[in-house]
Short mmCIF file of C-alpha atoms in Angstrom, two decimals:
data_model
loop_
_atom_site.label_atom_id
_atom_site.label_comp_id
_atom_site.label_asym_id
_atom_site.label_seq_id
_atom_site.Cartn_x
_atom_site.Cartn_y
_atom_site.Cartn_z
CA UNK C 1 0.30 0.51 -3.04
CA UNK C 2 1.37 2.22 -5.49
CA UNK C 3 0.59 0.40 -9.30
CA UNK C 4 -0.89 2.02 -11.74
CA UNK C 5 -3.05 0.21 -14.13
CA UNK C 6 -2.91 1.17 -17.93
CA UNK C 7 -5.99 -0.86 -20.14
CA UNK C 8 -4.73 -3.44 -22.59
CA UNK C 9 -4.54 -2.42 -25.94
CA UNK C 10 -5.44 -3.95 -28.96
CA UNK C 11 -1.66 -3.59 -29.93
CA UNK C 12 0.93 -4.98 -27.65
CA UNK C 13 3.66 -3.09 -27.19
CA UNK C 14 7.12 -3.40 -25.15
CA UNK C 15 5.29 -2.75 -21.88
CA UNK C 16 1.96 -4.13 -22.57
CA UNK C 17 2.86 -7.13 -20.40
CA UNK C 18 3.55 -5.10 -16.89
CA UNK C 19 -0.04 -3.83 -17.35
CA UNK C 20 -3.66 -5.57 -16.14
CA UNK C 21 -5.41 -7.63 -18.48
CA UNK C 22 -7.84 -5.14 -18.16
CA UNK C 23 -8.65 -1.66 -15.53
CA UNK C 24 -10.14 -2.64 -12.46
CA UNK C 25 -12.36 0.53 -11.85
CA UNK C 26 -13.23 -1.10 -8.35
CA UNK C 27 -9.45 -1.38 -7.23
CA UNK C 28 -8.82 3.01 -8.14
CA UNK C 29 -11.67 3.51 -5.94
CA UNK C 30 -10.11 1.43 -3.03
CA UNK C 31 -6.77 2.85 -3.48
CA UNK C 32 -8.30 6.32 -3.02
CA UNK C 33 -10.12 5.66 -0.22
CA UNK C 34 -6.98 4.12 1.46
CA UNK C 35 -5.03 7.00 0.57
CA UNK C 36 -7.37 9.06 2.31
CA UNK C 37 -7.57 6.58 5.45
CA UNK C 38 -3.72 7.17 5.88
CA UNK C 39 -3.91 10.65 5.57
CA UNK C 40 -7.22 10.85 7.88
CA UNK C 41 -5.47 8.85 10.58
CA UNK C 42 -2.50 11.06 10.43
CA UNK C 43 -4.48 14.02 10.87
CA UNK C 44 -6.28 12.71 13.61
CA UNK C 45 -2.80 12.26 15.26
CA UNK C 46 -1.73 15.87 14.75
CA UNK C 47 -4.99 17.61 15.91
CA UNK C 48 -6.56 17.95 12.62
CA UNK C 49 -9.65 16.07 13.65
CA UNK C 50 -13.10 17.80 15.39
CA UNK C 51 -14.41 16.48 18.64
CA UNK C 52 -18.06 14.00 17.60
CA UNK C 53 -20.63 13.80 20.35
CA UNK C 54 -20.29 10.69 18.88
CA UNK C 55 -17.69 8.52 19.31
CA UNK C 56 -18.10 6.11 16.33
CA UNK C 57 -16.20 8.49 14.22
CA UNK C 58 -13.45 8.35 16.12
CA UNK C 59 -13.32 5.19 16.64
CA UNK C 60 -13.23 4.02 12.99
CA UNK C 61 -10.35 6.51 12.49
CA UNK C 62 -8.21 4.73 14.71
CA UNK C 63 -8.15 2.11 12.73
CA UNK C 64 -7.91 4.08 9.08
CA UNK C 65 -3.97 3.06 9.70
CA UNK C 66 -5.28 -0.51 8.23
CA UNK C 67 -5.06 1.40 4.32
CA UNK C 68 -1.63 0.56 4.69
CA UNK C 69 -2.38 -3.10 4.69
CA UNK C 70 -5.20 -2.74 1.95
CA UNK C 71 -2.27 -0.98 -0.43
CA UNK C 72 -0.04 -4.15 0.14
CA UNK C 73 -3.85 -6.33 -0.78
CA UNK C 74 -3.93 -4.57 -3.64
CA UNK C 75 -0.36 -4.19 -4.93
CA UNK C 76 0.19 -8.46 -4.59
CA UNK C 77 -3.21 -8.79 -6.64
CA UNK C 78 -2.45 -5.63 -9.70
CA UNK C 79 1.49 -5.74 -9.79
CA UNK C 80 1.01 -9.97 -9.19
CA UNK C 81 -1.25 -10.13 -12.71
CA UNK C 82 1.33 -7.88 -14.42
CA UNK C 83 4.40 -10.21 -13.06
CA UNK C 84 2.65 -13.30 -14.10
CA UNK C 85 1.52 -12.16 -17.89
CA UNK C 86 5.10 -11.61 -17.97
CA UNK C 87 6.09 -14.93 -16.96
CA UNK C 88 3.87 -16.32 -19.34
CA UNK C 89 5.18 -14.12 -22.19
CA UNK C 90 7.58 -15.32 -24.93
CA UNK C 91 10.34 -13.32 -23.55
CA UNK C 92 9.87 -14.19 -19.76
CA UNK C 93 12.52 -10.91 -17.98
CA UNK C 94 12.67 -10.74 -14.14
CA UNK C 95 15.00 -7.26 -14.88
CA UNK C 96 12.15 -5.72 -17.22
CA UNK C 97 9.67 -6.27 -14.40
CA UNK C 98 11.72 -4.42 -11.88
CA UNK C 99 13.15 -2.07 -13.83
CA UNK C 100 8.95 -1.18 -14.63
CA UNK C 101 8.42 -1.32 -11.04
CA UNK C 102 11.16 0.75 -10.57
CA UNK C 103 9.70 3.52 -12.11
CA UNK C 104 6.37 3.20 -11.22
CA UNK C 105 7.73 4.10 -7.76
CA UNK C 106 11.02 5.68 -7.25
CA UNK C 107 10.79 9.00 -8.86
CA UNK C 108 8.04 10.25 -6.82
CA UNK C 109 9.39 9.04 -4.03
CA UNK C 110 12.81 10.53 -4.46
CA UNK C 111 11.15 13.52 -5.33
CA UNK C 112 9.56 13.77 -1.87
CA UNK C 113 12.20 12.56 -0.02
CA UNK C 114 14.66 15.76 -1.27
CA UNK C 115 11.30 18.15 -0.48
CA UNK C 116 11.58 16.14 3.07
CA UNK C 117 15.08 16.67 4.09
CA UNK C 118 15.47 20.08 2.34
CA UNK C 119 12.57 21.36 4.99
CA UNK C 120 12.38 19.41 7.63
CA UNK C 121 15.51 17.43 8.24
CA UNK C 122 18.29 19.33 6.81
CA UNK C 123 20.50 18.35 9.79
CA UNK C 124 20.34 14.59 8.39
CA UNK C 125 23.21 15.83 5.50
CA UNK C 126 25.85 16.61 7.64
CA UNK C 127 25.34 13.49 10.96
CA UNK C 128 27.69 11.37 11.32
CA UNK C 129 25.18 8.63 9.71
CA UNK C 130 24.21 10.68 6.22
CA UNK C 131 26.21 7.82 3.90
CA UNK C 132 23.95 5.31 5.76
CA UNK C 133 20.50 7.13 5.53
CA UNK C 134 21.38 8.02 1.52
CA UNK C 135 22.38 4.79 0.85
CA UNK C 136 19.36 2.50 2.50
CA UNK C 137 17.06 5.54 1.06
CA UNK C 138 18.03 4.79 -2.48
CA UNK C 139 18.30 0.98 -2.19
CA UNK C 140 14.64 0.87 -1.02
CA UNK C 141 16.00 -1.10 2.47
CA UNK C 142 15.44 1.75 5.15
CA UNK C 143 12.91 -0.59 7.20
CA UNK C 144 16.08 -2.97 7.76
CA UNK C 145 17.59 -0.08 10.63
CA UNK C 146 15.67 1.15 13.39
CA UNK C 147 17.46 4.49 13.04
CA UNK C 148 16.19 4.69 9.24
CA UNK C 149 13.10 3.45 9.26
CA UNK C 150 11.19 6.69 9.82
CA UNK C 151 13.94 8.89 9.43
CA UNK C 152 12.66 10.44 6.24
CA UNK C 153 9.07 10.94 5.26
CA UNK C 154 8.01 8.31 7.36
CA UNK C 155 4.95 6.85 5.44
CA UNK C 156 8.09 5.47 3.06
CA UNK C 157 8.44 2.38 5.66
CA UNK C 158 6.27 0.56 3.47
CA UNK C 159 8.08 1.39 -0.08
CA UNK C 160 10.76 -0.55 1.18
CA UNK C 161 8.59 -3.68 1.84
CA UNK C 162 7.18 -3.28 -0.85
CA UNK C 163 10.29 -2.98 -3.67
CA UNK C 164 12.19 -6.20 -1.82
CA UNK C 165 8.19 -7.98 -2.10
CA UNK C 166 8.89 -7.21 -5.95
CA UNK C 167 12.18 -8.84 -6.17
CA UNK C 168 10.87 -11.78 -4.05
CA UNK C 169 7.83 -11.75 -6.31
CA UNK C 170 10.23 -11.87 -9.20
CA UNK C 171 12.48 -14.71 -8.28
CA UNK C 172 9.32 -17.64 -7.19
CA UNK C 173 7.14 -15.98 -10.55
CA UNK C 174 7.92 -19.59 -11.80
CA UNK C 175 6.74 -21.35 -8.78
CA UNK C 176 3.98 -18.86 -8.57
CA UNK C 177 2.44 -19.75 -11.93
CA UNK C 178 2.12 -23.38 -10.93
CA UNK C 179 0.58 -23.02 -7.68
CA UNK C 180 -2.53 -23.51 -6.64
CA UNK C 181 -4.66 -20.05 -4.94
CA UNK C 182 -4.92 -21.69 -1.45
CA UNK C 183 -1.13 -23.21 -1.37
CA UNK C 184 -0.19 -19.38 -2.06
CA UNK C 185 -2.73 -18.20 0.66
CA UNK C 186 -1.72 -20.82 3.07
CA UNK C 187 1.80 -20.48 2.59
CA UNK C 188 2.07 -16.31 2.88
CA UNK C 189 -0.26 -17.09 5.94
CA UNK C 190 2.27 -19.22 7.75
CA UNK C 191 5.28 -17.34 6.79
CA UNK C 192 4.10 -14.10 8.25
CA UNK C 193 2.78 -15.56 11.42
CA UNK C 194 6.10 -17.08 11.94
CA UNK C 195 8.08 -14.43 11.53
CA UNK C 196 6.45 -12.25 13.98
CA UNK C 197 5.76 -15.56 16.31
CA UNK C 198 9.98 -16.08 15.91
CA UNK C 199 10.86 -12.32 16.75
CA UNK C 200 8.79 -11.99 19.24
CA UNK C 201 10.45 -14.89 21.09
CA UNK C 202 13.53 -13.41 20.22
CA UNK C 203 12.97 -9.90 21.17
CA UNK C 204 11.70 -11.59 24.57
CA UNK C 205 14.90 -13.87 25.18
CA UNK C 206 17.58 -10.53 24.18
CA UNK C 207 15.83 -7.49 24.20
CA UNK C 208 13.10 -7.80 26.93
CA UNK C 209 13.74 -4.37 28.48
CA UNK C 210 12.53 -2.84 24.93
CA UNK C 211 9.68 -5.71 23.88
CA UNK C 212 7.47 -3.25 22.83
CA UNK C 213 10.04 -1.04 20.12
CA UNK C 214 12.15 -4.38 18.98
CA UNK C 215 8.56 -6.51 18.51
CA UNK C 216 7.24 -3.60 16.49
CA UNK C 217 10.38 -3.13 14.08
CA UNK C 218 10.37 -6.65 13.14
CA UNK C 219 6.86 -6.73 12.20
CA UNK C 220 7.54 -3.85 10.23
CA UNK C 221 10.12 -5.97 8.12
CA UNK C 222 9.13 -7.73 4.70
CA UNK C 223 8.27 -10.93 5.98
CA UNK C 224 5.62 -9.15 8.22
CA UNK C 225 4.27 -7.78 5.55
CA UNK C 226 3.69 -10.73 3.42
CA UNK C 227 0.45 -12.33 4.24
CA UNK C 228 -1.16 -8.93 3.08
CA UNK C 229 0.83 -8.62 -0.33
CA UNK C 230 0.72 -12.63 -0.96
CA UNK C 231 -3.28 -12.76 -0.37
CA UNK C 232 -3.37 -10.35 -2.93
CA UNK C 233 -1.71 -12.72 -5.33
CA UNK C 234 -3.73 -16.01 -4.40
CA UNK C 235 -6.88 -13.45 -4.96
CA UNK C 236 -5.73 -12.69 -8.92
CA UNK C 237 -4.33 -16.27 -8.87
CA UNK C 238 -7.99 -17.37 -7.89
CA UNK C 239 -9.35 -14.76 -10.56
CA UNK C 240 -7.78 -15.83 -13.37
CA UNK C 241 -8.28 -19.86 -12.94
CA UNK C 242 -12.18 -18.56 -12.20
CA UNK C 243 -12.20 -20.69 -9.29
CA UNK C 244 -15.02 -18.18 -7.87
CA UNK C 245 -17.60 -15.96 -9.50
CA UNK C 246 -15.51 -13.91 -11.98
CA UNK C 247 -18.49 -12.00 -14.19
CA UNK C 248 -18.30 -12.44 -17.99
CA UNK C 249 -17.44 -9.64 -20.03
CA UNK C 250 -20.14 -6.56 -20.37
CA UNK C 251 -20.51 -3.91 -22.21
CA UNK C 252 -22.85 -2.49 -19.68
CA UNK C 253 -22.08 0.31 -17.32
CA UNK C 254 -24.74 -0.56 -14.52
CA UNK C 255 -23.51 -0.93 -11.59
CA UNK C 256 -22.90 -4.95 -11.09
CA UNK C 257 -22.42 -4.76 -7.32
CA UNK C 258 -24.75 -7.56 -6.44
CA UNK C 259 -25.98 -8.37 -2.61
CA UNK C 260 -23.33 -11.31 -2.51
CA UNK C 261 -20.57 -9.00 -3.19
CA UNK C 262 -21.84 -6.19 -0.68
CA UNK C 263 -21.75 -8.78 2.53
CA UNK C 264 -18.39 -9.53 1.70
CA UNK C 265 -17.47 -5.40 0.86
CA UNK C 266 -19.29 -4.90 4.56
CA UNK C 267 -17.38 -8.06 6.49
CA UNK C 268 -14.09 -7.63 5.14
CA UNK C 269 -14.60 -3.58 5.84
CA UNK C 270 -15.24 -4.74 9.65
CA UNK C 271 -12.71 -7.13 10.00
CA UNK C 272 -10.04 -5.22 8.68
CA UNK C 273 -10.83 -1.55 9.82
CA UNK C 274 -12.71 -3.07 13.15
CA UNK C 275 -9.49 -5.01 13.86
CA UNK C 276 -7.37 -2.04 13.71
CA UNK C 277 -9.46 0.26 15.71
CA UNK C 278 -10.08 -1.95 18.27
CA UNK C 279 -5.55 -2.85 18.24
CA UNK C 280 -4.82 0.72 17.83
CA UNK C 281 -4.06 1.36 21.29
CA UNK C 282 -2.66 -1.15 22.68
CA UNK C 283 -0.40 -0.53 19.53
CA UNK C 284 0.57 2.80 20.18
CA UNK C 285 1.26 1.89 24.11
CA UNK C 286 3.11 -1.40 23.20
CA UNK C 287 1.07 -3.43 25.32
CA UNK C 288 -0.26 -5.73 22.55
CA UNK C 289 3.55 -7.49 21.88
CA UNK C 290 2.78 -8.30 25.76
CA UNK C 291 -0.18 -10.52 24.44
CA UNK C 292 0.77 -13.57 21.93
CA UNK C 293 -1.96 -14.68 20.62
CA UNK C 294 -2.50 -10.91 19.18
CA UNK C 295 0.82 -10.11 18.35
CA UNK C 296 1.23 -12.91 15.95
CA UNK C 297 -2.54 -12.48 14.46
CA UNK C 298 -3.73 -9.56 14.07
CA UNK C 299 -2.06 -8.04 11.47
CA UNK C 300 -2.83 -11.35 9.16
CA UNK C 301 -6.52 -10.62 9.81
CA UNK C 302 -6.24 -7.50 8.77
CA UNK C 303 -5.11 -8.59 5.69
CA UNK C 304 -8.03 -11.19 5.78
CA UNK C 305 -10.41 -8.32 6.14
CA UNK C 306 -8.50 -6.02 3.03
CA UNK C 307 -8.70 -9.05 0.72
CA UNK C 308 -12.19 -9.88 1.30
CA UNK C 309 -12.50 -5.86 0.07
CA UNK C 310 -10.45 -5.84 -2.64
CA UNK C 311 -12.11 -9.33 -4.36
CA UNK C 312 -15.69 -7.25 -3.84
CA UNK C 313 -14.58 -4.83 -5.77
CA UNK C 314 -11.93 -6.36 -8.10
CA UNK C 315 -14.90 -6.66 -10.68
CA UNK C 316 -17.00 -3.89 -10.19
CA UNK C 317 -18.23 -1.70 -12.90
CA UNK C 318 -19.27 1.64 -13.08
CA UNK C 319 -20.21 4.61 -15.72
CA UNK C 320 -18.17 5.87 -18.25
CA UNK C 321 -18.00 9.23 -16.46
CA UNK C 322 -17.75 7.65 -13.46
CA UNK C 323 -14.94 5.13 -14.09
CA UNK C 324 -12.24 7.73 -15.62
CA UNK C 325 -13.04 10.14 -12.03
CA UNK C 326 -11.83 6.50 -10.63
CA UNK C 327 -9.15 5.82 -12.63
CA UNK C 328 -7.62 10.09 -12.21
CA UNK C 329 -8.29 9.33 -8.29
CA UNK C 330 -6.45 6.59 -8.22
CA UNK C 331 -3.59 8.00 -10.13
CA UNK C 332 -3.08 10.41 -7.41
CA UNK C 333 -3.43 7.77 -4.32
CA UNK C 334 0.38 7.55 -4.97
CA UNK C 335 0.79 11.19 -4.52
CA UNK C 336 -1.54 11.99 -1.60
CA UNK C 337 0.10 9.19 0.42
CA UNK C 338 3.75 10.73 -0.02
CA UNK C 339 2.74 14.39 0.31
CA UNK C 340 0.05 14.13 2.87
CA UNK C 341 2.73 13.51 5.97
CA UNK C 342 5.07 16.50 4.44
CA UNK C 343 1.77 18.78 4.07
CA UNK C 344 1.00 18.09 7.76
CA UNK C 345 4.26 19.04 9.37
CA UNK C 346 4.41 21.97 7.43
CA UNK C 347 0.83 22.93 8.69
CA UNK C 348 2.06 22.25 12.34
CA UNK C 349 5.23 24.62 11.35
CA UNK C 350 3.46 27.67 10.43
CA UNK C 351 0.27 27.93 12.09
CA UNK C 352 -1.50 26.77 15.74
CA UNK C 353 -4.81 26.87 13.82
CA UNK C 354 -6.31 22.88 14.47
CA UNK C 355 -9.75 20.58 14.10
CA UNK C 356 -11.77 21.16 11.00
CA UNK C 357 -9.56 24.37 9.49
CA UNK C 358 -6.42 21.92 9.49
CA UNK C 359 -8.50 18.99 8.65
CA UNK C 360 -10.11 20.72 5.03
CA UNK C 361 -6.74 23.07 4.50
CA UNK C 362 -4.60 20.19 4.62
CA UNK C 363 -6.51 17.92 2.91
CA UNK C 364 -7.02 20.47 0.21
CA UNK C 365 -3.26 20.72 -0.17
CA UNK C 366 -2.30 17.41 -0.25
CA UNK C 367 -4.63 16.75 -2.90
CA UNK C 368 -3.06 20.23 -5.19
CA UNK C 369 0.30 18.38 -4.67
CA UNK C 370 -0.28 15.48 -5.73
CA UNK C 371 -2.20 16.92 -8.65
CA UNK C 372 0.09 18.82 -9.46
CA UNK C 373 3.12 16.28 -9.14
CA UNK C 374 0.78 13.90 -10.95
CA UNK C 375 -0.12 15.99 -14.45
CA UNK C 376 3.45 17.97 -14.44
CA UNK C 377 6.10 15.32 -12.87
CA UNK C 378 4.62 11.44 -12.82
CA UNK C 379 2.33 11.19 -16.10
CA UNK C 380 4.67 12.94 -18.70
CA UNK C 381 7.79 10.82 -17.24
CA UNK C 382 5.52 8.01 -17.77
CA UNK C 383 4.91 8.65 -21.15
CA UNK C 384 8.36 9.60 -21.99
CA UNK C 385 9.58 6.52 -20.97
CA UNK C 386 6.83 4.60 -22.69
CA UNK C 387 7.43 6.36 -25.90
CA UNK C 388 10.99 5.28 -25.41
CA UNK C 389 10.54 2.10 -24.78
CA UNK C 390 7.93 1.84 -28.11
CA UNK C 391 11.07 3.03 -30.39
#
């Protein structure tokens, strides 16, 4: 969820190979708008939503959770291309990769994590449990403990999945680059499915009393996570052997969203937002771990959904103008989805005000964070790292 994609340049440098062949202008849009889902569905939690005569609105919101699942989509199909350039470089290095990864996301997220427990959970320092919570914090493996999970920042959870999915991704990169897009698909498929089908037995046969909270922690674990993550692999996998309609290169700036590409931008939109709208509350009242069939499925077709959204717009080309707003929104996607939980509880601190005052004030601040964090924190360690790396 949280790549950021750098154009190639016409000289290769030491970290040319962790970037994108090329910018995908259509994936900085997505990001955004997922960033914003998140932070909309949050929001709506809290209070910070108006009341709609209509209830469609609504409705959708409920399932804006599912930008979660898109980031994963989209983090398997960027951070994927960049791990298999490498693997295809002279100089094939699974520590490189993860050291780059590394600092893609951890200094942000530390970074909002001290902001975190300095305001809001000060008390954590000095429990009986503070070693623990440090220690899973900075090892990226606070989903593995139900009493970590959440415990700082919560929107985190899904860091964690997603560092160990860049180890994982890092050992099988030489399987990977062998295997076929549907094998890949298939196989993520089946994994996930599995897990939660194999937890949810288990959290039946020992922990029946608490289905509902055991059920839900495993599927929060990185094998729950991988059908979304892997799709977004077979998708570039797909891409780059052109096994579908991958547009030749164009110096045009029209847009190139064609009526093929919109059906599948407007059914994977339903699937995966109409899937977790119509979940969301048996998900909050733990009632759907009661039900199978659902439990096991339908967080793989929300991942379905995502991917069908993310290969409409994996090509898509806009303006000039246009396509650096993109790419400057999707720099701060990062940013808005770690400040955006921190800017809320701070709202709910200091003020009873609610509805459409919390819903533009908050929004409004989230968004100055993140620029700010972006233009005086992320980009110039970026660069300083980049220029160190060059000498």
């Amino acid at each position: 969820m949280i790549e950021q994609q750098t154009s190639a340049s016409a000289t290769t440098g030491p970290l040319d190979v962790f970037r994108p062949a090329r910018h995908f202008v259509g994936i900085d849009v997505l990001r955004i708008a997922a960033a914003l889902g998140v932070l909309l569905f949050h929001l709506h939690g809290a209070g910070g939503w108006p009341d709609f005569a209509w209830e469609l609105p609504t409705f959708l919101l409920q399932g804006a959770w599912v930008g979660v699942d898109v980031f994963f989509v989209i983090s398997g199909a960027v951070v994927g291309q960049a791990a298999l350039r490498l693997w295809r470089s002279a100089k094939p290095s699974r520590y490189a990769f993860l050291r780059s990864r590394w600092w893609r996301i951890a200094p942000l997220y530390l970074l909002t994590s001290i902001v975190y427990v300095a305001f809001f959970h000060e008390s954590l320092l000095v429990g009986a449990d503070w070693l623990l919570q440090v220690s899973v914090h900075v090892l990226f493996i606070h989903n593995w403990f139900p009493s970590t999970i959440f415990s700082i920042n919560p929107p985190t959870w899904s860091l964690a999945s997603e560092m160990q999915l860049y180890v994982l991704l890092a050992l099988s990169a030489p399987i990977i680059v062998r295997a076929s897009p549907m094998r890949v698909a298939l196989g993520v498929l089946m994994v996930a499915m599995g897990w939660r089908s194999l937890s949810l037995i288990a959290c039946h046969h020992f922990d029946a009393s608490n289905l509902a909270s055991c059920a839900q922690h495993f599927a929060y674990l990185t094998p729950g996570m991988l059908d979304s993550f892997g799709l977004g692999l077979a998708l570039i996998l797909l891409r780059e052997q052109r096994a579908f309609g991958n547009p030749k290169p164009s110096t045009s700036d029209a847009l190139n969203l064609d009526w093929k590409r919109v059906v599948v931008l407007l059914g994977g939109s339903a699937l995966c937002l109409g899937t977790g709208a119509f979940v969301f509350r048996d998900v909050v009242a733990g009632t759907i771990w009661e039900t199978p069939v659902w439990a096991v499925s339908f967080r793989s077709l929300i991942a379905l959904g995502a991917a069908l959204v993310v290969w409409a717009l994996l090509d898509l080309r806009l303006g000039v103008r246009a396509s650096q707003r993109a790419r400057h929104w999707g720099n701060l996607s990062y940013g808005i989805y770690l400040w955006h939980w921190i800017v809320i509880l701070a709202w709910l601190a200091v003020t009873d005000i609610r509805g459409l005052p919390m819903l533009c004030s908050v929004v409004f601040l989230t968004w100055l964070l993140s620029e700010l964090t972006w233009r005086a924190f992320e980009r110039p360690l970026q660069r300083w790292r980049s220029g160190r790396s060059t000498n």
